[in-house]
Coordinates of N, CA and C in Angstrom, one line a residue:
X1464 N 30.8 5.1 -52.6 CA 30.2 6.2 -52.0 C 29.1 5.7 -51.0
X1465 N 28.5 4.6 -50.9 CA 27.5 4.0 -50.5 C 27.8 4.0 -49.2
X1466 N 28.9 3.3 -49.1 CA 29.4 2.7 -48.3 C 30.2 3.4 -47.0
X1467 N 30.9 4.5 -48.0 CA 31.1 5.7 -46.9 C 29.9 6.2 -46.7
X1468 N 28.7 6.3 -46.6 CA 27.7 6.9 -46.1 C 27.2 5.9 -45.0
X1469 N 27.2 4.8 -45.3 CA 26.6 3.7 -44.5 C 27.9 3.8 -42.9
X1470 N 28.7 4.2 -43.1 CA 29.7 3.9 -42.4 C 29.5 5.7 -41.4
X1471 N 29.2 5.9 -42.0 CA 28.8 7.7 -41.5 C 27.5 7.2 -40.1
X1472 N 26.7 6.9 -41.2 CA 25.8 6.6 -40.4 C 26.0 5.5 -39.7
X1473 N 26.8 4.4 -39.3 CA 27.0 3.6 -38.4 C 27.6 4.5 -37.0
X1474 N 28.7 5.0 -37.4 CA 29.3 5.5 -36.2 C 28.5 6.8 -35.6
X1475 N 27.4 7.3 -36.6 CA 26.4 8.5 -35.6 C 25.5 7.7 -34.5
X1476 N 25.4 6.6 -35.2 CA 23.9 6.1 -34.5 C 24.5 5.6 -33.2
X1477 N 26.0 4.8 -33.3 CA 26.6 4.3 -32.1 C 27.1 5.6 -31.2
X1478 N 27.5 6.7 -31.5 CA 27.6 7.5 -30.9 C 26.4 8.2 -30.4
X1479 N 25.1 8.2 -30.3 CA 24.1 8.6 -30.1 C 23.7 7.2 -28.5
X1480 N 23.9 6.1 -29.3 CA 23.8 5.3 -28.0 C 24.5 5.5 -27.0
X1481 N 25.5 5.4 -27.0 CA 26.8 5.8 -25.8 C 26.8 7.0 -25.2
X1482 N 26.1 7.7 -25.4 CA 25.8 9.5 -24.7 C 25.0 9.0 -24.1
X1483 N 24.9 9.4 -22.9 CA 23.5 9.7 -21.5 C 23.2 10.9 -21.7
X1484 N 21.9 10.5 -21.6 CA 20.5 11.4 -22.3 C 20.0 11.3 -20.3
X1485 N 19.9 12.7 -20.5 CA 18.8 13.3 -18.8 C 17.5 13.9 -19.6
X1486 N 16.7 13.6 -18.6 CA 15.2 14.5 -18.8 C 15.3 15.2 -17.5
X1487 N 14.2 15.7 -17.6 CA 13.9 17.1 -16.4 C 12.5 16.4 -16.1
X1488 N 12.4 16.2 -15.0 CA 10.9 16.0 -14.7 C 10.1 16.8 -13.9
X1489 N 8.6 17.3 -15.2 CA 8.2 18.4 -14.9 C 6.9 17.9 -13.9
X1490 N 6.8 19.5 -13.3 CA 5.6 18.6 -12.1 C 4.3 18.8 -13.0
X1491 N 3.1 18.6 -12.6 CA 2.0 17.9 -13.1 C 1.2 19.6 -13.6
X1492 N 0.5 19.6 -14.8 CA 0.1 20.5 -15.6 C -1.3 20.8 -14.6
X1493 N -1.7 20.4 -13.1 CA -2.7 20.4 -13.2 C -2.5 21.7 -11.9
X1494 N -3.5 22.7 -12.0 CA -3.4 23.4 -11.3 C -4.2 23.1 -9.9
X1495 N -3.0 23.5 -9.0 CA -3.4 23.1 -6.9 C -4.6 23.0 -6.7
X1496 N -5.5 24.1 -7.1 CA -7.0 24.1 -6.8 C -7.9 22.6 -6.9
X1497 N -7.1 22.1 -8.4 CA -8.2 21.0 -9.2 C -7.7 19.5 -8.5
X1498 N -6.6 19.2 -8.2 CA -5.9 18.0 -7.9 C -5.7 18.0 -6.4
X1499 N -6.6 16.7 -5.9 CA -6.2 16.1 -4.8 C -4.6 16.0 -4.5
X1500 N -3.7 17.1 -3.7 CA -2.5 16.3 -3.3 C -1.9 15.3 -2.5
X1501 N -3.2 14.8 -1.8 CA -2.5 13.6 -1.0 C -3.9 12.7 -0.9
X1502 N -3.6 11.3 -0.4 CA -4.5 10.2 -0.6 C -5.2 10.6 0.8
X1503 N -6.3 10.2 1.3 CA -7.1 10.1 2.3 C -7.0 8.2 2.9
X1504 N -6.6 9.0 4.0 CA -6.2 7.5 5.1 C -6.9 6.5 4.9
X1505 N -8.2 6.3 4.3 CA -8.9 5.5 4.4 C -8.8 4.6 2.8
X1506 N -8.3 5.7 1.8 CA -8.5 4.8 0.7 C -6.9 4.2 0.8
X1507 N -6.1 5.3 1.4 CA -4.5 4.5 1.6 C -4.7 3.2 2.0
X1508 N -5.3 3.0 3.4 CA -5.6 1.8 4.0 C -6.4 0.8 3.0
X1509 N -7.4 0.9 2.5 CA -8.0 0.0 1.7 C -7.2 -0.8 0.6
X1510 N -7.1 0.6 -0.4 CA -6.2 -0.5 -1.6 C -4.9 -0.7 -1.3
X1511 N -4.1 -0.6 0.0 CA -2.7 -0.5 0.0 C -2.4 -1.9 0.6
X1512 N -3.7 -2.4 1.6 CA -3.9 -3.4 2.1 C -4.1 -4.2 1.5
X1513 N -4.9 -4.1 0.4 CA -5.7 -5.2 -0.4 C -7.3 -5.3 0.5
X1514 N -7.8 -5.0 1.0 CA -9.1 -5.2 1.7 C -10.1 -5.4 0.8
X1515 N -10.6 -6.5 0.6 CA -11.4 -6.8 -0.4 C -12.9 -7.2 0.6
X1516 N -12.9 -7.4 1.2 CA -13.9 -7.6 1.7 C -14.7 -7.0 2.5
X1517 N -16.2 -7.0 2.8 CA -16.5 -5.9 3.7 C -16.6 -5.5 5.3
X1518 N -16.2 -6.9 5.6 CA -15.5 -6.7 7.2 C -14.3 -6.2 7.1
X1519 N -13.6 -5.9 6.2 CA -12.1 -5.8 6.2 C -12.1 -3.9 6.3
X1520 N -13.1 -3.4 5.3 CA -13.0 -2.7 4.9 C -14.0 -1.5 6.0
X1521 N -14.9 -2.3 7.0 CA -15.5 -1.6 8.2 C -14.1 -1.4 8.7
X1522 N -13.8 -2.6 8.8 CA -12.7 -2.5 10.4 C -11.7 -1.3 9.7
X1523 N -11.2 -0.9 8.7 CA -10.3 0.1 8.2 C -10.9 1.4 8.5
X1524 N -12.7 1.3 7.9 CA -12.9 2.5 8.3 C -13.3 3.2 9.9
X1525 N -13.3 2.1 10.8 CA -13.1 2.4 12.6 C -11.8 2.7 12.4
X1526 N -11.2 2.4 12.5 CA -9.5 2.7 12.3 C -9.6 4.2 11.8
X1527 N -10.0 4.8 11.1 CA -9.7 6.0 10.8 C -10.6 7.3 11.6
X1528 N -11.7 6.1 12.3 CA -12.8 7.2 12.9 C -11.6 7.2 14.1
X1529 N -10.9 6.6 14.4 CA -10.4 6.2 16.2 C -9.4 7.6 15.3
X1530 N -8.5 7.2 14.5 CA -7.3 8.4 14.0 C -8.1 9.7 14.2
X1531 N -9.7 9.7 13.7 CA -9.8 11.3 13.9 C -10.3 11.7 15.4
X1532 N -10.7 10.6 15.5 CA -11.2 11.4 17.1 C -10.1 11.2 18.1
X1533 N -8.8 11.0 17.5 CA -7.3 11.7 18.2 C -6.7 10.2 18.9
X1534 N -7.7 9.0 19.0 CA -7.5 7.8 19.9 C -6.1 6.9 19.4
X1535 N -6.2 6.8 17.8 CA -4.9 6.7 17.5 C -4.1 7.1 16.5
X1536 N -2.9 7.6 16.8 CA -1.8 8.7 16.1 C -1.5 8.1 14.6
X1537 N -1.9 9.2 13.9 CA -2.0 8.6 12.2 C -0.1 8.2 12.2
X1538 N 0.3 8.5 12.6 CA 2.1 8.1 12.1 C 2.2 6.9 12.7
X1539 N 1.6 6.5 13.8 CA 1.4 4.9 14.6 C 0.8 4.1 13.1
X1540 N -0.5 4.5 12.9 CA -1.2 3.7 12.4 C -0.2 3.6 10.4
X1541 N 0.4 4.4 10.1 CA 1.3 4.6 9.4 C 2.7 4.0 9.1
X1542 N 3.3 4.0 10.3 CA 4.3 2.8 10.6 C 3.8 1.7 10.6
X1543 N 2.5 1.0 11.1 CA 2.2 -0.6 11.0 C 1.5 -0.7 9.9
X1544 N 1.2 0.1 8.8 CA 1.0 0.4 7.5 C 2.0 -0.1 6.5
X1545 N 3.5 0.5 6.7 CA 4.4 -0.1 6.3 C 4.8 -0.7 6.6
X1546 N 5.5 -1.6 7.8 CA 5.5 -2.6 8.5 C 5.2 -3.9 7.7
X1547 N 3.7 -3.8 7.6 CA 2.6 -5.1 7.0 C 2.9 -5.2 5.4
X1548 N 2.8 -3.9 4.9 CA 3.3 -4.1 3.0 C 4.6 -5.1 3.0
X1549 N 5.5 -4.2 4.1 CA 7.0 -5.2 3.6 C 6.7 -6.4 4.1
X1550 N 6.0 -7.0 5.1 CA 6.3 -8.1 5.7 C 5.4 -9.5 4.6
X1551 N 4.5 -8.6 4.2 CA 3.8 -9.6 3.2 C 2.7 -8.6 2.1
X1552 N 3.9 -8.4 0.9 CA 3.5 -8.0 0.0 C 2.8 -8.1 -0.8
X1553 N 1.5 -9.6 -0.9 CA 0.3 -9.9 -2.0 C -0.7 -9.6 -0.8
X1554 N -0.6 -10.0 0.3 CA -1.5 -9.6 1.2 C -1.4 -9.0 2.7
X1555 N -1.2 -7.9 2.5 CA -0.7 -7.5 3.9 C -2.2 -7.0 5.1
X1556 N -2.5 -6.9 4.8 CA -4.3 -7.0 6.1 C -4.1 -8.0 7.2
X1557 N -3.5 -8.8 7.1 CA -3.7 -9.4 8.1 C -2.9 -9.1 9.0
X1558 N -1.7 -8.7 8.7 CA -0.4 -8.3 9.3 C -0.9 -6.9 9.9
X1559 N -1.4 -5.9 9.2 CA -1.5 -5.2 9.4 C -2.9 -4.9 11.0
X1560 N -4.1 -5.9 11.1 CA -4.9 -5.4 11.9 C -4.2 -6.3 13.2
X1561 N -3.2 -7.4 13.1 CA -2.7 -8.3 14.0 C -2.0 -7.0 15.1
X1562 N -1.4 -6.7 13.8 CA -0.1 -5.3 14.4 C -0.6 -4.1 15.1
X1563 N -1.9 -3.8 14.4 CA -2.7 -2.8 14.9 C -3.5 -3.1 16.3
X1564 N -3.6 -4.2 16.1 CA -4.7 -4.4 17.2 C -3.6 -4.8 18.9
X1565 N -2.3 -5.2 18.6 CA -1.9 -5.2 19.5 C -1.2 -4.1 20.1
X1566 N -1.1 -3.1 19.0 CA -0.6 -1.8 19.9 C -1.7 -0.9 20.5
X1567 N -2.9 -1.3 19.7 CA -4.1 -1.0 20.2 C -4.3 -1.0 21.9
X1568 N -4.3 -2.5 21.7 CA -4.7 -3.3 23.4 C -3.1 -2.2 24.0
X1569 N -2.0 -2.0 23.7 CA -1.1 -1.3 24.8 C -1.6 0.3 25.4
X1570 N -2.1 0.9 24.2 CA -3.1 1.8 24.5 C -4.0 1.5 25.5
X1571 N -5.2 1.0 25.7 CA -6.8 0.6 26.0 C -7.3 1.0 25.1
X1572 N -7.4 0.6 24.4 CA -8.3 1.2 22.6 C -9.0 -0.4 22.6
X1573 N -10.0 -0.7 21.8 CA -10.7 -1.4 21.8 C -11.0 -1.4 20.2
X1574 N -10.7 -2.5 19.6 CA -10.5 -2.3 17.8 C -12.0 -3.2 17.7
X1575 N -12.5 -3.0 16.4 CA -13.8 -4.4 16.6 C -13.0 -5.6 15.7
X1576 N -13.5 -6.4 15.6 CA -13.1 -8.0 15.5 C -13.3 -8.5 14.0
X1577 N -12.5 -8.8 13.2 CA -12.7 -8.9 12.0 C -12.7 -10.7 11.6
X1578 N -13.2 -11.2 11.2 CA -13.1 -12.8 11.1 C -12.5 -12.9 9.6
X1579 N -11.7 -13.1 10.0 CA -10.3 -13.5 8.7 C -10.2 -14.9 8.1
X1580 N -11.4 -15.8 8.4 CA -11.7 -16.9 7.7 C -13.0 -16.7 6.5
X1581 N -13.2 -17.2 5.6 CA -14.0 -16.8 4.4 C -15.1 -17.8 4.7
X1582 N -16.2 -17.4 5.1 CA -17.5 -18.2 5.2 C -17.8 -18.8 3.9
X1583 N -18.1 -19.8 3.9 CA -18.5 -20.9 3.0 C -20.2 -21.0 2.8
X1584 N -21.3 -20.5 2.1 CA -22.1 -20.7 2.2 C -22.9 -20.3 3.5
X1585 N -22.5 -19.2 4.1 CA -23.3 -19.0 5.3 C -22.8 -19.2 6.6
X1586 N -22.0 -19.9 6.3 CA -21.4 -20.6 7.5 C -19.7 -20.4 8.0
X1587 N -19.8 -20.1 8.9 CA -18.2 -20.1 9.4 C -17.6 -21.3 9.0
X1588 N -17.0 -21.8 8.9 CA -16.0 -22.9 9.2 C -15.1 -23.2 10.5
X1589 N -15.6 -24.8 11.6 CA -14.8 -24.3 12.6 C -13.2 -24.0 12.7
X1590 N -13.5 -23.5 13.9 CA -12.1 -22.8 14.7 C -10.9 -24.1 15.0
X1591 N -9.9 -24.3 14.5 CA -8.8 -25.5 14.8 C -8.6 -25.4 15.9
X1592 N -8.7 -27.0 16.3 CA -8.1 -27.5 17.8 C -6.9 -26.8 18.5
X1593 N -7.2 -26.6 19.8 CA -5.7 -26.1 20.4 C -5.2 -26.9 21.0
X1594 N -4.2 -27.3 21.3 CA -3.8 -28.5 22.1 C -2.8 -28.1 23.2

């Protein structure tokens, strides 16, 4: 008798595995009023970038003064947004102000200058030879 039970319960449990199970995914309990629904350009840009630093993180927020005062078109600055993630996914900043800044200059827009080398004690480190 054991044994037919054990055998009962083998073939439920295997039959329970082999069925696809759906969920329904419900939207968020939190009412429209209370919940931010979309990120703000500026923290998109920051953590999306990785911008750890504080020049990194001025130059992001010019970038979004230029977006509001109409200079440059948030779907531009959005496209080289994503652009930069896929092209280099642990650190995309660099890709991203290279990218920016030269569609920039096609405009006449004028970006400020970010120094993408990490000072050592105070000090820049120089600039490598050009030959």
């Amino acid at each position: 008798m054991f044994g037919l039970t054990l055998r009962y319960a083998t073939v439920g449990i295997l039959t329970l595995m082999t069925q696809h199970v759906f969920a329904q995914i419900t939207p968020s309990r939190t009412s429209p009023g209370t919940a931010q629904a979309v990120v703000r350009l500026e923290d998109q840009l920051i953590n999306g970038l990785r911008a750890t630093r504080d020049e990194q993180q001025a130059f992001l927020r010019s970038v979004v003064v230029l977006s509001e005062q109409g200079k440059l078109d948030k779907r531009l600055i959005n496209a080289i947004y994503v652009w930069a993630r896929r092209r280099q996914p642990l650190y995309p900043f660099p890709f991203f102000e290279r990218g920016l800044r030269i569609e920039a200059q096609k405009r006449g827009i004028a970006l400020p200058v970010v120094n993408l080398v990490q000072r050592v004690g105070g000090v820049t480190p120089p600039a490598p030879l050009l030959r």
